[in-house]
Short mmCIF file of C-alpha atoms in Angstrom, two decimals:
data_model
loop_
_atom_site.label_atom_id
_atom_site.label_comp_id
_atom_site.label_asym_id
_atom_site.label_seq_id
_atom_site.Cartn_x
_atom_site.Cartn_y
_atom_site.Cartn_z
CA UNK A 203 -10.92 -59.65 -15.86
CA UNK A 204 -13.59 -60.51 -13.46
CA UNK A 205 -11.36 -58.81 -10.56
CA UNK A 206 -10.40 -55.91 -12.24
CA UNK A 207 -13.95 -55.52 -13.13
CA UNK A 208 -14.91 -55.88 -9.45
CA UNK A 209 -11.78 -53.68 -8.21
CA UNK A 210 -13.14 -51.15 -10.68
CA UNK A 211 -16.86 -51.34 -9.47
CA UNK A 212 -15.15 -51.36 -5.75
CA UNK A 213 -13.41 -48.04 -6.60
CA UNK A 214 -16.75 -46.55 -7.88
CA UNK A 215 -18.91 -47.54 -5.53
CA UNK A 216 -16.04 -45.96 -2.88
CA UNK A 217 -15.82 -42.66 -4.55
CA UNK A 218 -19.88 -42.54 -5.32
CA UNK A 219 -20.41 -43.08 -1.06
CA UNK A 220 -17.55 -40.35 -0.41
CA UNK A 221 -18.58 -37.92 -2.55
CA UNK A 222 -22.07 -38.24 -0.83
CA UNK A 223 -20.79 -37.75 2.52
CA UNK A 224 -19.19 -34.72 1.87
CA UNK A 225 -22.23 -33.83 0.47
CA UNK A 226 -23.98 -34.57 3.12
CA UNK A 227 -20.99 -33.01 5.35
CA UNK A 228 -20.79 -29.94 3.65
CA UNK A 229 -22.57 -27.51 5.71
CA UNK A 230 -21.20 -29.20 8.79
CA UNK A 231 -17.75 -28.39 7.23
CA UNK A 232 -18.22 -25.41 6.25
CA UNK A 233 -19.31 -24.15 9.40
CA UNK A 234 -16.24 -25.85 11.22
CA UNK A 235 -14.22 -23.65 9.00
CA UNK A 236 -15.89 -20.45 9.16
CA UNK A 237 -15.46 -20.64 12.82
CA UNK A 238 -11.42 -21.58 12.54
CA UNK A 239 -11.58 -18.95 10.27
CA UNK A 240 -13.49 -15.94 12.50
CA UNK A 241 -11.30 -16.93 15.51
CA UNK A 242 -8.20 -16.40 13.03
CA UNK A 243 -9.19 -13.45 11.68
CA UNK A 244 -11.52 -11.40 13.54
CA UNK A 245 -10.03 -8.63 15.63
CA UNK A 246 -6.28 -9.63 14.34
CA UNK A 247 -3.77 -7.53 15.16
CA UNK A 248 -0.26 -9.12 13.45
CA UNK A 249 1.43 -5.95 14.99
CA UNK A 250 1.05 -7.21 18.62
CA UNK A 251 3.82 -9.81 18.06
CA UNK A 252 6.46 -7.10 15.91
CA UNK A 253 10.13 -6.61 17.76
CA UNK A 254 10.43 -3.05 18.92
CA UNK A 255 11.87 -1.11 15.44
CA UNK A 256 10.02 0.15 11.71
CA UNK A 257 7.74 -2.08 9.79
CA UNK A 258 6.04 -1.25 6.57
CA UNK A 259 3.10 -2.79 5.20
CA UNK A 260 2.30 -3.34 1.45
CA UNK A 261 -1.40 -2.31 2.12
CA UNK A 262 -1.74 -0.70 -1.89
CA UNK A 263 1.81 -1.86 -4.34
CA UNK A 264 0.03 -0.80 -7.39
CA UNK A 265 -1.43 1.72 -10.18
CA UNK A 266 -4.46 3.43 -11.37
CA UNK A 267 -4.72 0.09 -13.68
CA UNK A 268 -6.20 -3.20 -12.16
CA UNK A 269 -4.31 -5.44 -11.07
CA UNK A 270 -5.43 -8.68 -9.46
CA UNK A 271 -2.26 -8.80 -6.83
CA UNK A 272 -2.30 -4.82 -6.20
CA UNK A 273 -4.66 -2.13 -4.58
CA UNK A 274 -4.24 1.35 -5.43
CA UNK A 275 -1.09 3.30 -3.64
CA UNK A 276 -1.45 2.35 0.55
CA UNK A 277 2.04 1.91 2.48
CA UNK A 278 1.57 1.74 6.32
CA UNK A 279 3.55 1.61 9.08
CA UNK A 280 4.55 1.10 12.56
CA UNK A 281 7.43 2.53 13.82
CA UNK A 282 7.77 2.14 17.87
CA UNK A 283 4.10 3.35 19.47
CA UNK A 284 3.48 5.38 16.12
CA UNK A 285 0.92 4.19 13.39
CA UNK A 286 1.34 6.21 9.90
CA UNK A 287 -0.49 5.63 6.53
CA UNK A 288 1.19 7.35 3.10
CA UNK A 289 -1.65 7.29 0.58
CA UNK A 290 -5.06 6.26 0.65
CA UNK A 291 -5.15 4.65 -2.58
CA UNK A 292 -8.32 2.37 -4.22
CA UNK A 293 -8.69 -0.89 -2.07
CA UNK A 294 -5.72 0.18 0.12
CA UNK A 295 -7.40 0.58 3.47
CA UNK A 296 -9.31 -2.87 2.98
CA UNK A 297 -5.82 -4.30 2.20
CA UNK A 298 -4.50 -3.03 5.59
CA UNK A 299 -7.44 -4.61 7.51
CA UNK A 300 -6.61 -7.92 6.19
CA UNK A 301 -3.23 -7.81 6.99
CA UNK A 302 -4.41 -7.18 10.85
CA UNK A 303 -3.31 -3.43 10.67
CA UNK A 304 -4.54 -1.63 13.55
CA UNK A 305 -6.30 0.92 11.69
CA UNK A 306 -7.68 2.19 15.18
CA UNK A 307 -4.31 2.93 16.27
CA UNK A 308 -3.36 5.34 13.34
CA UNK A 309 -1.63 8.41 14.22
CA UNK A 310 -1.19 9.86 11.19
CA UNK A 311 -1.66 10.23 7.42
CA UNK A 312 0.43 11.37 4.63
CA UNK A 313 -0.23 11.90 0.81
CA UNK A 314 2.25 12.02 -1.36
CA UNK A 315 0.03 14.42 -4.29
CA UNK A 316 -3.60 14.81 -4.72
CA UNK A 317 -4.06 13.06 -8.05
CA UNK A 318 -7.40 9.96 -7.32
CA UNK A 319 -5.30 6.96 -7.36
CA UNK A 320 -3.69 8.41 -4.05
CA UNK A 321 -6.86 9.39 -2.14
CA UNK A 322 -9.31 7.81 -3.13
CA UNK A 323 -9.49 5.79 -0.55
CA UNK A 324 -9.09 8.30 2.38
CA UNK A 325 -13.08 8.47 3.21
CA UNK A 326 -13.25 5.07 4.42
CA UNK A 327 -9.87 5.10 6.06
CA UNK A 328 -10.64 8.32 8.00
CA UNK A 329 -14.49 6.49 8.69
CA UNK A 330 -12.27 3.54 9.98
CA UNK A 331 -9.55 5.00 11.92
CA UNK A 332 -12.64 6.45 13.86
CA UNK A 333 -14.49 3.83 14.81
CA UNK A 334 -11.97 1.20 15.36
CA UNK A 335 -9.98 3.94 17.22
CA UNK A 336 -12.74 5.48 19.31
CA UNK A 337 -11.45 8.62 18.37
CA UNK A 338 -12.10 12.09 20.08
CA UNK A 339 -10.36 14.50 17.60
CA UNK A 340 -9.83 13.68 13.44
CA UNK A 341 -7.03 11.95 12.03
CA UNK A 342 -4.60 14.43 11.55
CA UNK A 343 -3.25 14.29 7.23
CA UNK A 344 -0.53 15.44 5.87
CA UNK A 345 0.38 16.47 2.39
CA UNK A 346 0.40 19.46 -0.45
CA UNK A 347 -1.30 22.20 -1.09
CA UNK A 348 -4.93 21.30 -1.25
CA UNK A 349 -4.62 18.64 0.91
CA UNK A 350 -7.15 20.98 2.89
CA UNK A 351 -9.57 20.69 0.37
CA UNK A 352 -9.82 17.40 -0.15
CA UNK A 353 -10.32 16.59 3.40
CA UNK A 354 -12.74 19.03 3.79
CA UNK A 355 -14.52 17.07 0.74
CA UNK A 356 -14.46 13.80 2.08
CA UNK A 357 -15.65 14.81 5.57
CA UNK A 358 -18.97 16.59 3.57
CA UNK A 359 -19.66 13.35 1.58
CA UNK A 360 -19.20 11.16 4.55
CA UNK A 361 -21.10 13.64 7.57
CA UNK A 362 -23.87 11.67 6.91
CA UNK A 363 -22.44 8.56 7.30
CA UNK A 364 -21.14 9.67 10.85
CA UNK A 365 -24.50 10.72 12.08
CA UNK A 366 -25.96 7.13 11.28
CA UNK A 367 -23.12 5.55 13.18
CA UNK A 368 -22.94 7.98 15.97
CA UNK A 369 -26.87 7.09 16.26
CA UNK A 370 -26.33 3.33 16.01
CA UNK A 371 -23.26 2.35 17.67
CA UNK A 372 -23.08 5.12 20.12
CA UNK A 373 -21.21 7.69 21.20
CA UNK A 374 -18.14 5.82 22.93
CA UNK A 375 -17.33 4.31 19.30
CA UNK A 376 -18.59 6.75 17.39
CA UNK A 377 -17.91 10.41 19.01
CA UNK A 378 -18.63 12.93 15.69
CA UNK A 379 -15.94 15.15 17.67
CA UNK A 380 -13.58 12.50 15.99
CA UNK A 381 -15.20 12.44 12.80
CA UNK A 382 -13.44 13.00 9.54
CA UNK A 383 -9.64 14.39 9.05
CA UNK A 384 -7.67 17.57 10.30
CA UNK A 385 -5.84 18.67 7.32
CA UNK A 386 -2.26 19.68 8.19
CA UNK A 387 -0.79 21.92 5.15
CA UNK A 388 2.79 20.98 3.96
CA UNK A 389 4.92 23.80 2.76
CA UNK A 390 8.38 23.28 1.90
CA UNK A 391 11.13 25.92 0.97
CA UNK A 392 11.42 27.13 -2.62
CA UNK A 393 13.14 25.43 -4.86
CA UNK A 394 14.03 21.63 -6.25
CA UNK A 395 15.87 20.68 -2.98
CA UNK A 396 12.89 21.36 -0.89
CA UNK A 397 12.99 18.93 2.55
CA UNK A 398 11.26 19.95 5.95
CA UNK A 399 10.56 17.67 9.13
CA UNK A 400 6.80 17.29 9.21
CA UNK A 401 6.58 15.26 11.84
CA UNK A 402 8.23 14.22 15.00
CA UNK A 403 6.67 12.12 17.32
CA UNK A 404 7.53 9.40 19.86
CA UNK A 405 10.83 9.08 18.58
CA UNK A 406 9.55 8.61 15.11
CA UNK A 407 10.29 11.48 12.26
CA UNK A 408 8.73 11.95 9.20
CA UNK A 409 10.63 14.30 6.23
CA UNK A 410 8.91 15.37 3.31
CA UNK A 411 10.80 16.25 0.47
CA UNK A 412 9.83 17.43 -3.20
CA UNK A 413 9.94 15.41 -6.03
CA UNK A 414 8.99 16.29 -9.94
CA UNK A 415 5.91 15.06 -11.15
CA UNK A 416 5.02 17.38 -13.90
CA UNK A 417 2.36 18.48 -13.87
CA UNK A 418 1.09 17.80 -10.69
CA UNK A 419 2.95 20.28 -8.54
CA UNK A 420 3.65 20.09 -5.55
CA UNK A 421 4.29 16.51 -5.40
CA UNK A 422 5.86 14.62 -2.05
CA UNK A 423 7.95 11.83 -1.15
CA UNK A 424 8.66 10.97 2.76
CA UNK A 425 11.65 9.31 4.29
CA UNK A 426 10.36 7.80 7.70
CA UNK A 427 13.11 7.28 10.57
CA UNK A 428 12.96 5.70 14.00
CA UNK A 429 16.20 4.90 16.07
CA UNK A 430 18.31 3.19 13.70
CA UNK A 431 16.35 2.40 11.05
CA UNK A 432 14.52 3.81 8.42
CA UNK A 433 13.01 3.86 5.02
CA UNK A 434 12.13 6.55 2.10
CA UNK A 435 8.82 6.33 -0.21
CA UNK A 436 9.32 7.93 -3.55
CA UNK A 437 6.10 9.26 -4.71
CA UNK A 438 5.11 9.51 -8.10
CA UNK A 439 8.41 11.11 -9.76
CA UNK A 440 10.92 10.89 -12.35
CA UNK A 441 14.79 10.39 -11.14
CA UNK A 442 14.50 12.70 -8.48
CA UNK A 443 18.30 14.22 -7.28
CA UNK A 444 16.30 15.58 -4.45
CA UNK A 445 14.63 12.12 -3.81
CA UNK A 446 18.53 10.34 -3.60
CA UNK A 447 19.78 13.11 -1.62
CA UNK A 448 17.21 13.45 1.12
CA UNK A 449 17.10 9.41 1.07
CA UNK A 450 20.75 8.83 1.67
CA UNK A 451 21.65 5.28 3.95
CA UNK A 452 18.17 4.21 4.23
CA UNK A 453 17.54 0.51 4.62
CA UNK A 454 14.92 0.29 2.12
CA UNK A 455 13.97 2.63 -0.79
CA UNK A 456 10.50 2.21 -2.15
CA UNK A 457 10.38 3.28 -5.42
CA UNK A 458 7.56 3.95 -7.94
CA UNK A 459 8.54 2.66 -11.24
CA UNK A 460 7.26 2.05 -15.07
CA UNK A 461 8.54 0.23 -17.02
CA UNK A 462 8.72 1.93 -20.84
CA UNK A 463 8.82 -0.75 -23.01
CA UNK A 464 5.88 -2.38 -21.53
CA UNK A 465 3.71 0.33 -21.37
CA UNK A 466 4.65 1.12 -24.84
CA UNK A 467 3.62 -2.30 -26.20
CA UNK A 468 0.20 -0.91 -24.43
CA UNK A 469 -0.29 2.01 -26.25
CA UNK A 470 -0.03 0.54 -29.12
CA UNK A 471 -2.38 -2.03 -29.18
CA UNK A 472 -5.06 0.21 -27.91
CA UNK A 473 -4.39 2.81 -30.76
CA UNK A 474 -4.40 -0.61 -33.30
CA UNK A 475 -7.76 -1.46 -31.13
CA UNK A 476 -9.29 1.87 -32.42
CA UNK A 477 -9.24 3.07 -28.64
CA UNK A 478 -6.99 6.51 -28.82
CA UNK A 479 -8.05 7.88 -25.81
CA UNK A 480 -6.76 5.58 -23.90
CA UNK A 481 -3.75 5.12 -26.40
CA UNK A 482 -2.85 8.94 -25.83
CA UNK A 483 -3.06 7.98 -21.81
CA UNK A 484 -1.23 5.57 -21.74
CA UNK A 485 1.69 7.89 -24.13
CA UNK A 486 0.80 10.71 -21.50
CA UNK A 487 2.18 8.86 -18.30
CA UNK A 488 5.33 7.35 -20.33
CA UNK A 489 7.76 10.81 -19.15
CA UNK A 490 6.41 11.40 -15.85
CA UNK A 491 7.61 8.45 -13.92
CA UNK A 492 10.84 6.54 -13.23
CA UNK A 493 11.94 3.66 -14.94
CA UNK A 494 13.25 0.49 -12.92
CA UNK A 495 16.64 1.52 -14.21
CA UNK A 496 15.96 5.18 -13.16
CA UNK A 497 14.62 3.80 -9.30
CA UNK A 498 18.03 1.31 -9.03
CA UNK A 499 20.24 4.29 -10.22
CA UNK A 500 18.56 6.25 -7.71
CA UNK A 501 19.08 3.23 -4.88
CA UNK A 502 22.78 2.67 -5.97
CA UNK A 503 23.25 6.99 -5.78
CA UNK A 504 21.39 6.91 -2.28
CA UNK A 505 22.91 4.30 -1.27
CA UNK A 506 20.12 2.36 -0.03
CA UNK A 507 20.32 -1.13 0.80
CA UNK A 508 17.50 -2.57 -0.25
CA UNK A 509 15.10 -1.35 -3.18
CA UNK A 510 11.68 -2.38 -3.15
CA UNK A 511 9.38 -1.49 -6.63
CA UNK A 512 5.53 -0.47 -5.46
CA UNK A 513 2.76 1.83 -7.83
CA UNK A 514 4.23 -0.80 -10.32
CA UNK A 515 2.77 0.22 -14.19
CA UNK A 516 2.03 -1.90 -15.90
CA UNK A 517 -0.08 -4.01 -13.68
CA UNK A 518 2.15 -7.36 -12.95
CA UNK A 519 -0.62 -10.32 -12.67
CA UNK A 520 2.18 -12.94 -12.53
CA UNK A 521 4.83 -13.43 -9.98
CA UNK A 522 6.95 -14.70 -13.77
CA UNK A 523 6.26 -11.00 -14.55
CA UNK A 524 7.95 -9.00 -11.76
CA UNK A 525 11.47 -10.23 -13.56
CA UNK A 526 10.73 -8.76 -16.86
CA UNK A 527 9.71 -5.70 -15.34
CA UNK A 528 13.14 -5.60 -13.41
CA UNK A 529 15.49 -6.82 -16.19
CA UNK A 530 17.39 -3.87 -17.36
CA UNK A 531 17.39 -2.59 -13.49
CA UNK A 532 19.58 -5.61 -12.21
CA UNK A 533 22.56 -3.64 -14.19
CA UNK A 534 22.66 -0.50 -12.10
CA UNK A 535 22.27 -1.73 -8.33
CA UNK A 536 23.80 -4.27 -7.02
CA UNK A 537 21.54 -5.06 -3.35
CA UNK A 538 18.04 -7.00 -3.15
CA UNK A 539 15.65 -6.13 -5.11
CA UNK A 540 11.84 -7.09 -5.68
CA UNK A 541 8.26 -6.19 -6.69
CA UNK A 542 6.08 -5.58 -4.03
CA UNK A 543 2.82 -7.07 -4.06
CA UNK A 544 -0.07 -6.90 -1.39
CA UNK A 545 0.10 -8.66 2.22
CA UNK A 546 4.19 -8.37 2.42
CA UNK A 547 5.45 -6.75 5.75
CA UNK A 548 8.69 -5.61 6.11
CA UNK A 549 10.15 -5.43 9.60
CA UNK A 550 13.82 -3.43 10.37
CA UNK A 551 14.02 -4.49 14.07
CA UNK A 552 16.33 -1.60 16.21
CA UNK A 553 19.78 -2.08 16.74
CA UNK A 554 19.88 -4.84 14.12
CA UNK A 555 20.75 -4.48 10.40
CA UNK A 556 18.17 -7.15 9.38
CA UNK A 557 15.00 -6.93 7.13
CA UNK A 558 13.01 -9.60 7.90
CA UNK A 559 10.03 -10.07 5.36
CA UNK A 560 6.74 -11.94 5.72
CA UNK A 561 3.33 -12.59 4.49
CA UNK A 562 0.18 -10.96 6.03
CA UNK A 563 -1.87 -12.95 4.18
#
């Protein structure tokens, strides 16, 4: 007993003297970290080390509703020289700095409709592309009618911003001819098989196509190609002919999806919660977006040959969620699947069939 006792006083005494050292320690340890940490992180560029080909970046995989692994709509991505943004959704642009997106190298941006999910984010990643970018002329964006408006909006609530910066930091970082966004009016021909070429740079070409998102009209997707590779982003839609059609062979299909049943289960317990606003809401958005069945029909009909699910409804907390949410989908296509969440980069090198996918963070 008496050694046990001791080993046990031994073992105290031990943990008492290292928890006081690390006590002691912490600061010193902290600091050693933040430094490991800043020399990591600060000024990263993960695209600097990318195989000549298209990469997307899951900058914004989810909804209007929080969700804890999810910013608002934000898909980037580098295709040869070319840097391209499709939505500026909430917490998107922040997203894409962590992943070491260089947001000073951006091109282009596209939106896909004008509804707040999908822009509300473009003030700070115009305000960013300009300073990181030492830009002499705005960002050029892309999307529907009214695009022109919003830009215009954005640029008014942020002038002020860009005089304060243009007066701190200068005018070789902050040059107000570069301020803000140049608004670049998509219209496509009449009718539901509307598809143009809005873009065509570098070797890199961006099609915008019509989808149906009732009411918002018009609403976008974009298929993105560059040599031998390419992908398609759906936009918010319902099964979309147009969308499988324009998106024929790509190598990935990111599709929008919500899942009924879920959202259903939802609505319900708000309205039993004595919340029908957001019960009607929440019954609103059930028939104006594809189901995971509807998005793998579409990637089996488009023969696409991988389908990845992003603006995922309803917000997917748990990695043991994302299979639930695909369940009845597994039945109608037959190729990878998966959820996207935040940080993921997928990379299509050129003259390769392989999708190689990794985590930004």
């Amino acid at each position: 007993m008496s050694l046990l006792r001791n080993s046990l006083i031994g073992a105290l005494i031990l943990g008492v003297a290292t928890g006081a050292g690390v006590f002691v320690f912490r600061a010193q340890l902290a600091e050693v970290a933040f430094e490991r940490a800043v020399k990591r992180n600060v000024g990263r560029d993960t695209s600097s080390s990318l195989p000549d080909g298209l990469h997307v970046y899951a900058c914004g995989a989810g909804s209007p509703l929080p969700d804890p692994l999810r910013a608002g709509p934000c898909m980037a991505v580098i295709a040869g020289d070319k840097h391209l943004v499709f939505d500026a959704g909430s917490g998107g642009v922040r997203e894409l700095i962590r992943m070491g997106y260089p947001v000073g190298k951006l091109d282009a941006a596209f939106l896909t409709h004008l509804h707040s999910d999908h822009i509300d984010s473009l003030g700070e990643l115009l305000m960013q592309a300009w300073v990181n970018g030492g830009r002499d002329e705005p960002l050029p964006v892309y999307g529907p009618e009214g695009v022109d408006e919003v830009v215009e909006g954005f640029r008014q609530a942020y002038r002020l911003d860009g005089t304060y910066r243009a007066a701190h930091h200068g005018l070789e970082i902050a040059n107000p001819a570069g301020h803000g966004g140049a608004a670049q009016v998509i219209r496509l021909p009449a009718g539901p098989g509307g598809s143009a070429v809005v873009y065509d740079e570098g070797g890199v070409t961006v099609t915008a196509f019509k989808v149906d998102h009732t009411p918002v009209e018009p609403a976008f997707g974009y298929r993105v190609d560059y040599k031998d590779r390419s992908v398609a982003f759906s936009g918010d839609t319902v099964y979309s002919p147009n969308l499988i059609a324009v998106s024929e062979g790509v190598d990935i299909l990111f599709h929008e999806a919500l899942n009924v049943r879920m959202v259903t289960a939802m609505r319900d317990a708000a309205a039993e919660s004595g919340r029908p606003g957001l019960a009607k809401i929440l019954g609103d958005i059930l028939d104006y977006h594809a189901s995971p069945e509807d998005a793998a029909k579409s990637a089996t009909e488009a023969g696409a040959r991988q389908l990845v699910y992003y603006h995922a409804i309803p917000p997917l907390p748990s990695g043991a969620l994302n299979a639930l949410f695909m369940r009845e989908a597994k039945a109608h296509f037959a190729g990878p699947m998966e959820v996207a969440q935040d940080g993921i980069v997928w990379s299509l090198p050129s003259g390769s069939d392989q999708v190689k996918r990794t985590k930004a963070f």
